[in-house]
Tab-separated table of C-alpha atoms and ligand atoms in Angstrom:
chain	number	residue	atom	x	y	z
A	1	MET	CA	11.431	-3.486	-26.951
A	2	THR	CA	8.375	-4.423	-29.025
A	3	LYS	CA	5.791	-1.647	-29.205
A	4	ARG	CA	2.222	-2.878	-29.017
A	5	ASN	CA	-1.011	-1.156	-29.788
A	6	TYR	CA	-3.446	-3.773	-28.610
A	7	THR	CA	-5.104	-4.099	-25.259
A	8	THR	CA	-3.570	-4.955	-21.861
A	9	VAL	CA	-2.225	-8.512	-21.560
A	10	ASN	CA	-1.921	-9.722	-17.947
A	11	PRO	CA	-2.224	-6.447	-16.048
A	12	CYS	CA	0.488	-5.538	-13.590
A	13	VAL	CA	-2.128	-3.907	-11.338
A	14	MET	CA	-5.363	-4.964	-9.734
A	15	CYS	CA	-8.824	-3.497	-10.040
A	16	GLN	CA	-9.536	-0.101	-8.550
A	17	PRO	CA	-12.303	-1.288	-6.163
A	18	MET	CA	-9.893	-3.821	-4.682
A	19	GLY	CA	-7.725	-0.923	-3.496
A	20	SER	CA	-10.769	0.524	-1.758
A	21	ALA	CA	-11.286	-2.798	0.080
A	22	LEU	CA	-7.673	-2.671	1.300
A	23	ALA	CA	-8.450	0.706	2.874
A	24	PHE	CA	-11.957	-0.042	4.198
A	25	LYS	CA	-10.823	-3.316	5.757
A	26	GLY	CA	-8.456	-1.327	7.977
A	27	ILE	CA	-11.381	0.491	9.629
A	28	GLU	CA	-13.153	-0.823	12.700
A	29	ASN	CA	-16.443	-2.694	12.127
A	30	THR	CA	-16.586	-1.905	8.406
A	31	MET	CA	-18.089	-3.957	5.607
A	32	VAL	CA	-17.449	-3.447	1.888
A	33	LEU	CA	-20.072	-3.659	-0.827
A	34	TYR	CA	-19.217	-3.522	-4.533
A	35	HIS	CA	-21.873	-1.999	-6.714
A	36	GLY	CA	-21.553	-4.049	-9.880
A	37	SER	CA	-21.614	-7.584	-11.098
A	38	GLN	CA	-21.045	-10.574	-8.848
A	39	GLY	CA	-17.792	-11.607	-10.523
A	40	CYS	CA	-15.943	-8.448	-9.429
A	41	SER	CA	-16.553	-9.208	-5.787
A	42	THR	CA	-15.758	-12.921	-6.179
A	43	TYR	CA	-12.461	-12.279	-7.938
A	44	MET	CA	-11.318	-9.643	-5.448
A	45	ARG	CA	-12.393	-11.640	-2.387
A	46	LEU	CA	-10.402	-14.606	-3.624
A	47	HIS	CA	-7.426	-12.451	-4.493
A	48	LEU	CA	-7.283	-10.960	-1.006
A	49	ALA	CA	-8.076	-14.236	0.774
A	50	HIS	CA	-5.252	-16.017	-1.095
A	51	HIS	CA	-2.807	-13.245	-0.282
A	52	PHE	CA	-3.633	-12.697	3.385
A	53	ARG	CA	-4.852	-16.260	4.115
A	54	GLU	CA	-7.833	-14.814	5.974
A	55	PRO	CA	-11.561	-14.936	5.222
A	56	VAL	CA	-12.416	-11.746	3.300
A	57	ASP	CA	-16.101	-10.945	2.922
A	58	ILE	CA	-17.053	-8.429	0.240
A	59	ALA	CA	-20.742	-8.029	-0.616
A	60	SER	CA	-22.033	-7.338	-4.107
A	61	SER	CA	-25.123	-5.631	-5.480
A	62	SER	CA	-25.068	-8.409	-8.098
A	63	LEU	CA	-26.046	-6.403	-11.137
A	64	SER	CA	-27.331	-8.586	-13.950
A	65	GLU	CA	-28.536	-7.817	-17.489
A	66	LYS	CA	-31.710	-6.206	-16.105
A	67	GLY	CA	-29.742	-3.896	-13.829
A	68	ALA	CA	-27.380	-3.032	-16.665
A	69	VAL	CA	-30.341	-1.887	-18.788
A	70	TYR	CA	-32.602	-0.251	-16.191
A	71	GLY	CA	-30.012	0.874	-13.641
A	72	GLY	CA	-28.806	-0.703	-10.404
A	73	ARG	CA	-30.709	1.397	-7.877
A	74	GLU	CA	-32.887	-1.407	-6.494
A	75	ASN	CA	-30.000	-3.885	-6.446
A	76	LEU	CA	-27.840	-1.499	-4.461
A	77	LYS	CA	-30.566	-0.790	-1.925
A	78	LYS	CA	-31.279	-4.493	-1.517
A	79	GLY	CA	-27.572	-5.161	-1.109
A	80	LEU	CA	-27.264	-2.488	1.574
A	81	ARG	CA	-30.260	-3.923	3.451
A	82	ASN	CA	-28.766	-7.415	3.345
A	83	VAL	CA	-25.379	-6.200	4.558
A	84	ILE	CA	-26.972	-4.366	7.492
A	85	ASN	CA	-29.106	-7.378	8.445
A	86	ARG	CA	-26.362	-9.974	8.155
A	87	TYR	CA	-23.256	-8.112	9.327
A	88	ASN	CA	-24.573	-5.252	11.473
A	89	PRO	CA	-21.621	-3.003	10.521
A	90	LYS	CA	-20.980	0.537	11.713
A	91	VAL	CA	-19.619	1.596	8.322
A	92	ILE	CA	-20.352	0.346	4.813
A	93	GLY	CA	-17.890	1.276	2.086
A	94	VAL	CA	-19.691	1.243	-1.275
A	95	ALA	CA	-17.221	1.056	-4.147
A	96	THR	CA	-18.371	1.091	-7.748
A	97	THR	CA	-17.076	-1.295	-10.381
A	98	CYS	CA	-16.862	-0.779	-14.142
A	99	LEU	CA	-20.453	-1.762	-14.910
A	100	ALA	CA	-22.071	0.559	-12.350
A	101	GLU	CA	-20.000	3.475	-13.640
A	102	THR	CA	-20.657	2.658	-17.277
A	103	ILE	CA	-24.426	2.662	-16.851
A	104	GLY	CA	-24.074	5.936	-14.941
A	105	ASP	CA	-25.615	5.069	-11.586
A	106	ASP	CA	-25.464	8.045	-9.212
A	107	VAL	CA	-24.357	6.127	-6.135
A	108	PRO	CA	-24.257	9.049	-3.653
A	109	ALA	CA	-27.857	9.915	-4.646
A	110	ILE	CA	-28.998	6.293	-4.280
A	111	VAL	CA	-27.329	6.124	-0.868
A	112	ARG	CA	-29.110	9.332	0.210
A	113	GLU	CA	-32.421	7.898	-0.957
A	114	PHE	CA	-31.751	4.617	0.864
A	115	LYS	CA	-30.943	6.422	4.099
A	116	GLU	CA	-34.161	8.428	3.894
A	117	GLU	CA	-36.214	5.294	3.253
A	118	GLU	CA	-34.584	3.424	6.129
A	119	GLY	CA	-34.554	6.386	8.523
A	120	ILE	CA	-30.748	6.415	8.764
A	121	GLY	CA	-29.404	9.795	9.830
A	122	ASP	CA	-25.966	11.394	9.721
A	123	ASP	CA	-24.987	10.997	13.342
A	124	LEU	CA	-21.480	9.524	13.259
A	125	GLU	CA	-21.999	7.846	16.607
A	126	LYS	CA	-25.536	6.528	16.351
A	127	ASP	CA	-26.110	5.858	12.670
A	128	ILE	CA	-24.688	3.467	10.114
A	129	ILE	CA	-22.272	5.448	7.968
A	130	ILE	CA	-22.244	4.692	4.250
A	131	VAL	CA	-19.171	5.906	2.350
A	132	PRO	CA	-19.472	5.814	-1.456
A	133	VAL	CA	-16.309	5.800	-3.600
A	134	SER	CA	-16.119	5.952	-7.372
A	135	THR	CA	-13.666	3.248	-8.490
A	136	PRO	CA	-14.143	2.121	-12.101
A	137	SER	CA	-11.222	-0.092	-13.062
A	138	TYR	CA	-10.944	1.262	-16.583
A	139	GLY	CA	-9.968	4.581	-14.986
A	140	GLU	CA	-7.160	3.684	-12.632
A	141	SER	CA	-5.765	0.888	-10.488
A	142	HIS	CA	-5.968	-0.524	-6.958
A	143	VAL	CA	-3.387	2.094	-5.920
A	144	SER	CA	-5.750	4.988	-6.640
A	145	GLY	CA	-8.732	3.012	-5.281
A	146	TYR	CA	-6.938	2.751	-1.955
A	147	ILE	CA	-6.031	6.457	-1.886
A	148	LYS	CA	-9.542	7.554	-2.902
A	149	ALA	CA	-11.180	5.366	-0.253
A	150	LEU	CA	-8.946	6.758	2.501
A	151	ASP	CA	-9.727	10.281	1.342
A	152	ALA	CA	-13.472	9.540	1.372
A	153	ILE	CA	-13.264	7.983	4.855
A	154	VAL	CA	-11.397	10.973	6.296
A	155	ARG	CA	-13.748	13.452	4.609
A	156	THR	CA	-16.764	11.617	6.042
A	157	PHE	CA	-15.532	11.374	9.629
A	158	ALA	CA	-13.475	14.543	9.799
A	159	GLU	CA	-15.818	16.804	7.895
A	160	LYS	CA	-14.835	20.460	7.746
A	161	PRO	CA	-16.902	22.267	10.382
A	162	GLY	CA	-19.386	24.700	8.867
A	163	ASP	CA	-18.542	27.219	11.559
A	164	GLU	CA	-15.003	28.466	10.914
A	165	SER	CA	-14.681	29.587	14.517
A	166	ALA	CA	-15.556	26.114	15.824
A	167	GLU	CA	-13.285	25.173	18.677
A	168	LYS	CA	-10.523	22.628	18.152
A	169	PHE	CA	-9.509	20.136	20.798
A	170	PRO	CA	-5.782	19.465	20.267
A	171	ASN	CA	-4.950	15.852	21.005
A	172	GLU	CA	-1.141	15.990	20.527
A	173	LYS	CA	-1.410	12.961	18.290
A	174	LEU	CA	0.297	12.182	14.988
A	175	ASN	CA	-1.770	11.025	12.010
A	176	VAL	CA	0.022	8.366	9.956
A	177	ILE	CA	-1.372	7.609	6.498
A	178	PRO	CA	0.472	5.392	3.982
A	179	VAL	CA	-0.336	5.869	0.265
A	180	GLU	CA	-0.094	2.163	-0.435
A	181	SER	CA	-1.228	-0.894	1.386
A	182	LEU	CA	1.520	-2.332	3.596
A	183	SER	CA	1.589	-5.852	5.010
A	184	PRO	CA	0.063	-6.447	8.462
A	185	ALA	CA	3.623	-7.156	9.705
A	186	ASP	CA	4.753	-3.762	8.363
A	187	VAL	CA	1.883	-1.996	10.104
A	188	ARG	CA	2.710	-3.752	13.394
A	189	GLU	CA	6.367	-2.725	13.069
A	190	LEU	CA	5.462	0.917	12.404
A	191	LYS	CA	2.936	1.016	15.241
A	192	GLU	CA	5.664	-0.162	17.598
A	193	VAL	CA	7.808	2.794	16.510
A	194	PHE	CA	4.971	5.255	17.135
A	195	GLU	CA	4.157	3.685	20.483
A	196	LEU	CA	7.747	4.274	21.564
A	197	MET	CA	8.198	7.723	20.048
A	198	ALA	CA	4.831	9.493	19.823
A	199	GLY	CA	2.666	10.463	22.756
A	200	GLY	CA	-0.272	9.279	20.696
A	201	TYR	CA	-0.883	8.438	17.075
A	202	ILE	CA	-3.650	7.511	14.663
A	203	PHE	CA	-2.675	4.976	12.009
A	204	LEU	CA	-5.041	4.858	9.042
A	205	PRO	CA	-5.834	2.212	7.869
A	206	ASP	CA	-4.793	-0.339	10.446
A	207	ILE	CA	-4.876	-3.795	8.842
A	208	SER	CA	-2.515	-5.348	11.398
A	209	GLU	CA	-5.334	-7.425	12.943
A	210	THR	CA	-8.084	-7.359	10.335
A	211	PHE	CA	-5.930	-9.068	7.682
A	212	ASP	CA	-3.856	-11.171	10.095
A	213	ALA	CA	-6.120	-12.203	12.941
A	214	PRO	CA	-5.294	-14.725	15.658
A	215	LEU	CA	-7.218	-18.003	15.379
A	216	ARG	CA	-10.350	-18.022	17.509
A	217	GLU	CA	-13.291	-20.331	17.909
A	218	ASP	CA	-16.004	-17.742	17.448
A	219	LEU	CA	-15.124	-16.305	14.052
A	220	PRO	CA	-16.611	-12.796	13.992
A	221	LYS	CA	-18.558	-11.788	10.888
A	222	ILE	CA	-16.362	-8.705	10.571
A	223	ALA	CA	-12.708	-9.116	11.549
A	224	GLN	CA	-11.827	-7.351	14.783
A	225	GLY	CA	-9.354	-4.480	14.905
A	226	GLY	CA	-8.843	-1.587	12.524
A	227	THR	CA	-8.631	2.150	13.103
A	228	SER	CA	-11.444	3.152	15.420
A	229	LEU	CA	-14.075	5.571	14.145
A	230	SER	CA	-13.527	7.930	17.071
A	231	GLU	CA	-9.840	8.102	16.135
A	232	ILE	CA	-10.647	9.013	12.539
A	233	ALA	CA	-13.048	11.716	13.728
A	234	ASP	CA	-10.237	12.987	15.956
A	235	MET	CA	-7.709	13.345	13.106
A	236	PRO	CA	-8.388	17.079	12.559
A	237	ASN	CA	-7.238	17.682	16.156
A	238	SER	CA	-3.832	16.077	15.645
A	239	GLN	CA	-0.597	18.051	15.755
A	240	ALA	CA	0.564	16.800	12.329
A	241	SER	CA	0.013	14.205	9.593
A	242	LEU	CA	2.773	12.030	8.229
A	243	GLY	CA	2.261	10.466	4.812
A	244	LEU	CA	4.245	7.363	3.905
A	245	GLY	CA	5.041	7.477	0.191
A	246	ILE	CA	6.132	10.340	-2.032
A	247	VAL	CA	5.257	9.229	-5.563
A	248	SER	CA	1.452	9.068	-5.323
A	249	LYS	CA	-0.479	12.018	-3.967
A	250	ASN	CA	-1.700	11.504	-0.422
A	251	LEU	CA	-5.196	12.977	-0.678
A	252	ALA	CA	-6.123	12.387	2.979
A	253	VAL	CA	-3.014	14.218	4.260
A	254	LYS	CA	-3.740	17.058	1.818
A	255	TYR	CA	-7.372	17.294	2.928
A	256	LEU	CA	-6.461	17.418	6.616
A	257	GLU	CA	-3.952	20.171	5.905
A	258	GLU	CA	-6.155	22.297	3.671
A	259	SER	CA	-9.420	21.911	5.561
A	260	HIS	CA	-8.295	21.472	9.142
A	261	ASP	CA	-4.869	23.149	9.288
A	262	VAL	CA	-3.141	19.934	10.301
A	263	PRO	CA	0.427	20.334	8.948
A	264	GLY	CA	1.267	17.476	6.624
A	265	SER	CA	4.538	16.060	5.355
A	266	SER	CA	5.460	12.910	3.461
A	267	VAL	CA	8.509	10.669	3.465
A	268	PRO	CA	9.210	7.617	1.304
A	269	ILE	CA	7.873	4.304	2.581
A	270	PRO	CA	10.655	3.447	5.070
A	271	ILE	CA	12.247	0.551	3.195
A	272	GLY	CA	16.056	0.386	3.224
A	273	LEU	CA	18.646	2.471	4.989
A	274	SER	CA	18.201	6.059	3.826
A	275	ASN	CA	14.403	5.861	3.585
A	276	THR	CA	14.213	4.593	7.166
A	277	ASP	CA	16.692	7.303	8.187
A	278	SER	CA	14.427	9.920	6.570
A	279	PHE	CA	11.424	8.449	8.376
A	280	PHE	CA	13.110	8.711	11.785
A	281	THR	CA	14.542	12.141	10.985
A	282	GLU	CA	11.022	13.386	10.189
A	283	LEU	CA	9.648	11.858	13.382
A	284	VAL	CA	12.346	13.579	15.425
A	285	LYS	CA	11.481	16.860	13.691
A	286	ILE	CA	7.752	16.547	14.321
A	287	LEU	CA	7.806	15.009	17.791
A	288	GLY	CA	10.994	16.529	19.166
A	289	CYS	CA	12.034	13.302	20.879
A	290	PRO	CA	15.180	11.222	20.355
A	291	ILE	CA	15.326	8.002	18.365
A	292	PRO	CA	15.070	5.062	20.802
A	293	VAL	CA	18.327	3.154	21.327
A	294	LYS	CA	16.655	0.001	20.044
A	295	TYR	CA	16.467	1.502	16.534
A	296	LEU	CA	20.011	2.860	16.647
A	297	GLN	CA	21.132	-0.687	17.414
A	298	GLU	CA	19.028	-2.062	14.584
A	299	ARG	CA	20.511	0.507	12.203
A	300	GLY	CA	23.988	-0.598	13.185
A	301	ARG	CA	23.080	-4.231	12.597
A	302	LEU	CA	21.655	-3.335	9.176
A	303	LEU	CA	24.908	-1.613	8.211
A	304	ASP	CA	26.796	-4.678	9.378
A	305	ALA	CA	24.527	-6.931	7.307
A	306	MET	CA	25.023	-4.681	4.257
A	307	VAL	CA	28.775	-5.018	4.594
A	308	ASP	CA	28.444	-8.804	5.001
A	309	VAL	CA	26.469	-9.293	1.787
A	310	HIS	CA	28.120	-6.639	-0.313
A	311	LYS	CA	30.308	-9.134	-2.109
A	312	TYR	CA	27.257	-11.132	-3.220
A	313	LEU	CA	25.004	-8.253	-4.210
A	314	TYR	CA	27.325	-5.681	-5.727
A	315	GLY	CA	26.567	-5.175	-9.411
A	316	VAL	CA	23.801	-7.809	-9.559
A	317	LYS	CA	21.291	-6.774	-12.202
A	318	ALA	CA	17.751	-6.613	-10.805
A	319	ALA	CA	14.297	-5.956	-12.240
A	320	ILE	CA	11.857	-4.431	-9.763
A	321	TYR	CA	8.118	-4.062	-10.390
A	322	GLY	CA	4.985	-3.325	-8.359
A	323	ASP	CA	3.174	-0.329	-6.905
A	324	PRO	CA	4.837	3.062	-7.492
A	325	ASP	CA	5.865	4.024	-3.974
A	326	PHE	CA	6.834	0.510	-3.009
A	327	VAL	CA	9.014	0.229	-6.114
A	328	PHE	CA	10.556	3.634	-5.415
A	329	SER	CA	11.603	2.598	-1.905
A	330	LEU	CA	12.809	-0.842	-2.998
A	331	THR	CA	14.864	0.754	-5.789
A	332	THR	CA	16.525	3.074	-3.284
A	333	PHE	CA	17.473	0.072	-1.189
A	334	MET	CA	18.806	-1.881	-4.201
A	335	LEU	CA	20.984	1.112	-5.073
A	336	GLU	CA	22.233	1.358	-1.494
A	337	LEU	CA	23.180	-2.302	-1.644
A	338	GLY	CA	25.294	-1.592	-4.714
A	339	MET	CA	22.949	-3.578	-6.954
A	340	ASN	CA	22.207	-2.544	-10.503
A	341	PRO	CA	18.424	-2.107	-10.971
A	342	VAL	CA	18.374	-2.363	-14.769
A	343	LEU	CA	14.587	-2.411	-15.034
A	344	ILE	CA	12.229	-0.507	-12.739
A	345	ALA	CA	8.525	-0.741	-13.538
A	346	THR	CA	5.045	-0.109	-12.242
A	347	GLY	CA	1.723	-1.228	-13.656
A	348	SER	CA	0.028	1.900	-12.305
A	349	LYS	CA	-0.187	4.980	-14.434
A	350	SER	CA	1.795	7.308	-12.236
A	351	ARG	CA	2.671	10.791	-13.384
A	352	ASP	CA	5.670	11.278	-11.114
A	353	PHE	CA	7.064	7.753	-11.065
A	354	GLU	CA	9.774	8.066	-13.696
A	355	ALA	CA	10.989	11.467	-12.457
A	356	LYS	CA	11.274	10.248	-8.862
A	357	ILE	CA	13.129	7.107	-9.919
A	358	ARG	CA	15.540	9.081	-12.106
A	359	GLN	CA	16.183	11.467	-9.201
A	360	ILE	CA	17.104	8.699	-6.790
A	361	VAL	CA	19.313	6.916	-9.327
A	362	GLU	CA	21.060	10.212	-10.070
A	363	LYS	CA	21.574	10.779	-6.349
A	364	ILE	CA	22.939	7.342	-5.422
A	365	ASN	CA	24.593	5.980	-8.558
A	366	PRO	CA	24.457	8.343	-11.555
A	367	GLU	CA	26.467	5.905	-13.661
A	368	LEU	CA	23.435	3.639	-14.000
A	369	GLU	CA	20.858	3.993	-16.773
A	370	PRO	CA	17.889	1.824	-15.852
A	371	LEU	CA	14.888	1.287	-18.077
A	372	VAL	CA	11.971	2.889	-16.222
A	373	LEU	CA	8.448	1.889	-17.271
A	374	ASN	CA	5.126	3.225	-16.101
A	375	GLY	CA	1.616	1.790	-16.629
A	376	ILE	CA	2.847	-1.479	-18.120
A	377	ASP	CA	1.345	-4.968	-18.298
A	378	PHE	CA	3.225	-8.253	-17.772
A	379	ASP	CA	3.542	-8.757	-21.514
A	380	THR	CA	5.529	-5.531	-21.766
A	381	LEU	CA	7.459	-6.420	-18.641
A	382	ASN	CA	8.399	-9.722	-20.249
A	383	ASP	CA	9.754	-7.887	-23.317
A	384	ALA	CA	11.648	-5.473	-21.093
A	385	VAL	CA	13.169	-8.342	-19.120
A	386	SER	CA	14.401	-9.846	-22.422
A	387	GLN	CA	15.970	-6.530	-23.267
A	388	CYS	CA	17.561	-5.785	-19.878
A	389	ASN	CA	18.553	-9.322	-18.929
A	390	PRO	CA	18.281	-9.033	-15.107
A	391	GLU	CA	19.689	-11.739	-12.852
A	392	ILE	CA	16.908	-11.466	-10.277
A	393	LEU	CA	13.270	-10.329	-10.265
A	394	ILE	CA	11.820	-8.519	-7.275
A	395	GLY	CA	8.056	-8.110	-7.188
A	396	ASN	CA	4.723	-9.829	-6.646
A	397	SER	CA	4.041	-13.446	-7.513
A	398	ASN	CA	2.497	-12.641	-10.896
A	399	GLY	CA	6.002	-12.319	-12.341
A	400	ARG	CA	6.777	-15.973	-11.615
A	401	TYR	CA	6.242	-17.079	-15.226
A	402	ILE	CA	8.849	-14.601	-16.429
A	403	ALA	CA	11.301	-15.707	-13.744
A	404	LYS	CA	10.677	-19.375	-14.507
A	405	ALA	CA	11.067	-18.952	-18.256
A	406	ARG	CA	14.409	-17.215	-17.750
A	407	ASN	CA	15.499	-19.454	-14.901
A	408	ILE	CA	16.230	-16.558	-12.570
A	409	PRO	CA	15.080	-16.174	-8.960
A	410	LEU	CA	12.015	-14.178	-7.999
A	411	VAL	CA	11.956	-12.569	-4.562
A	412	ARG	CA	8.287	-12.200	-3.752
A	413	VAL	CA	7.216	-8.925	-2.220
A	414	GLY	CA	4.182	-6.650	-2.539
A	415	LEU	CA	0.677	-7.696	-3.474
A	416	PRO	CA	-0.491	-10.217	-4.607
A	417	ILE	CA	1.479	-13.226	-3.441
A	418	HIS	CA	-0.647	-16.254	-4.227
A	419	ASP	CA	1.807	-19.044	-4.722
A	420	ARG	CA	3.575	-18.900	-1.369
A	421	VAL	CA	2.361	-18.609	2.213
A	422	GLY	CA	3.238	-15.868	4.670
A	423	ALA	CA	2.555	-12.707	2.624
A	424	GLN	CA	0.875	-11.141	5.654
A	425	ARG	CA	4.075	-11.649	7.666
A	426	ILE	CA	6.554	-10.265	5.137
A	427	LEU	CA	8.322	-7.386	6.840
A	428	THR	CA	10.075	-4.806	4.671
A	429	VAL	CA	9.809	-1.541	6.623
A	430	GLY	CA	12.248	-0.192	9.180
A	431	TYR	CA	15.818	-1.323	9.761
A	432	ARG	CA	14.605	-4.759	10.801
A	433	GLY	CA	12.519	-5.107	7.644
A	434	ALA	CA	15.521	-4.067	5.547
A	435	MET	CA	17.631	-6.765	7.188
A	436	GLU	CA	15.006	-9.437	6.585
A	437	PHE	CA	14.599	-8.369	2.974
A	438	LEU	CA	18.323	-8.181	2.408
A	439	ASP	CA	18.668	-11.761	3.686
A	440	ARG	CA	15.945	-12.945	1.330
A	441	ILE	CA	17.550	-11.337	-1.711
A	442	THR	CA	21.021	-12.568	-0.851
A	443	ASN	CA	19.854	-16.110	-0.163
A	444	ALA	CA	17.890	-16.175	-3.428
A	445	ILE	CA	21.058	-15.182	-5.278
A	446	LEU	CA	23.198	-17.679	-3.402
A	447	GLU	CA	20.699	-20.413	-4.150
A	448	ALA	CA	20.783	-19.541	-7.817
A	449	THR	CA	24.567	-19.627	-8.087
A	450	ASP	CA	24.273	-23.127	-9.486
A	451	THR	CA	23.115	-21.485	-12.676
A	452	PHE	CA	24.753	-18.102	-12.580
A	453	THR	CA	27.403	-16.218	-10.678
A	454	ALA	CA	27.042	-12.641	-9.554
A	455	PRO	CA	29.490	-10.581	-11.591
A	456	VAL	CA	32.613	-9.453	-9.821
A	457	GLN	CA	33.083	-5.742	-10.427
A	458	ALA	CA	35.269	-3.009	-9.051
A	459	GLU	CA	33.443	-1.006	-6.436
A	460	SER	CA	32.141	2.266	-7.754
A	461	ALA	CA	32.984	5.446	-5.919
A	462	ALA	CA	29.292	6.175	-6.104
A	463	TYR	CA	28.396	3.205	-3.904
A	464	ALA	CA	26.277	4.841	-1.347
A	465	GLY	CA	25.313	2.461	1.395
A	466	LYS	CA	25.663	5.370	3.765
A	467	GLY	CA	22.095	6.357	4.504
A	468	ASN	CA	21.083	9.817	5.460
A	469	GLU	CA	24.190	11.584	6.777
A	470	GLU	CA	22.116	14.052	8.776
A	471	CYS	CA	20.393	11.208	10.568
A	472	VAL	CA	23.664	9.360	11.112
A	473	GLU	CA	25.147	12.475	12.684
A	474	GLY	CA	22.192	12.728	15.014
A	475	MET	CA	22.749	9.140	16.062
A	476	ARG	CA	26.322	9.592	17.170
B	501	SF4	S1	-12.174	-4.796	-14.490
B	501	SF4	FE1	-14.076	-3.859	-13.754
B	501	SF4	S2	-15.664	-5.361	-14.258
B	501	SF4	FE2	-13.714	-6.436	-14.351
B	501	SF4	S3	-13.429	-7.336	-12.298
B	501	SF4	FE3	-12.412	-5.326	-12.309
B	501	SF4	S4	-13.948	-3.920	-11.509
B	501	SF4	FE4	-15.018	-5.778	-12.147
């Protein structure tokens, strides 16, 4: 593969503040303001609106040359005033962009000053809550922006009590916090599981309505839905926290554990057979209740579907790219299907990505030697695709030029999906999501058989479409 020393060409990630918007938009009555230049907000609003097909308002402090030289204090205060007057939000998430960070604006200090000037206190119930997050894009990606924003939200609403002996009010609920943004359909699917299995739960952030709202005549200024503020404040009283994703660090789960003694655990995003098995196994462990029959039936149907398509998918060479945890879970599923993921890549700079991928490949099919790339751009991905010669691409719509140039199918999943409709309804989690995704992959391959044929290979002894044996035992 060609080694390049020059700058990023077509990034395989999105800007860090955009990740913060994905988190803030899952909170009830919350507005987002980017402290930086107007273009950042315009680009990210469009990006999200094209993906979710919903209006997405993101305010901007509109820094210009003057602000860049003298600092953006006045712009930010004016922006906050405008947001309060026009949207009347309960929470304002203030995320910085590259310019605000480069000129060194101290956003928390400006926010404190603004609150003093406007007489805004710190009462979580009565006052407007302003949550600053530092998200310069030259630092990290939308993945870390999302994680940082969730951490900041939880720290604001579930602040560690000054008095160590302060009484707790156990609520018997389960906190659920994914490390990456899921689709609204995924969130709805998971909420259904928790409604059936948990006495109570708090899902943070809940974008199931805010990014996929029913049509209504009176379009609200801020989309309805989202995790309620009282629920977030109640998170320290929960019996446990469950993180979804094991590659990126789940800062909110860690904070709740370290500061509020809420035991935390993490499982992979439940995509595919064994990851969904692990998810249910963990729920059974935490909640002590059986898996509802409905999901046992779905699991059986997934196994049946895997057997049905095995002859089409076995040995098919795939390239998978996207956000680290999403790619990890998709890779596990590809391996379970007997596919050959020759190229596995993320645009995020993730410390644990390669190790986790190697572990899962070693566990399911140690004969494979995929190329694993971390922190890449699409230019590098293009080179890697030339080298690995996959027969199918699996990832967001930005890989379409590579797929088109090579005349191979692209199964669109993840974020962003701009060139097709329905991204908000793509379901990948749970047994049902696995079945839907499996159908999409298989049909894409069948449709492409005009130009290529999936190789016929002897089945490897390592083929492991078996899921989590422990979970299977429990289901008998
Ligand atoms: S890279 Fe920085 S300046 Fe450019 S759009 Fe993203 S946040 Fe804004």
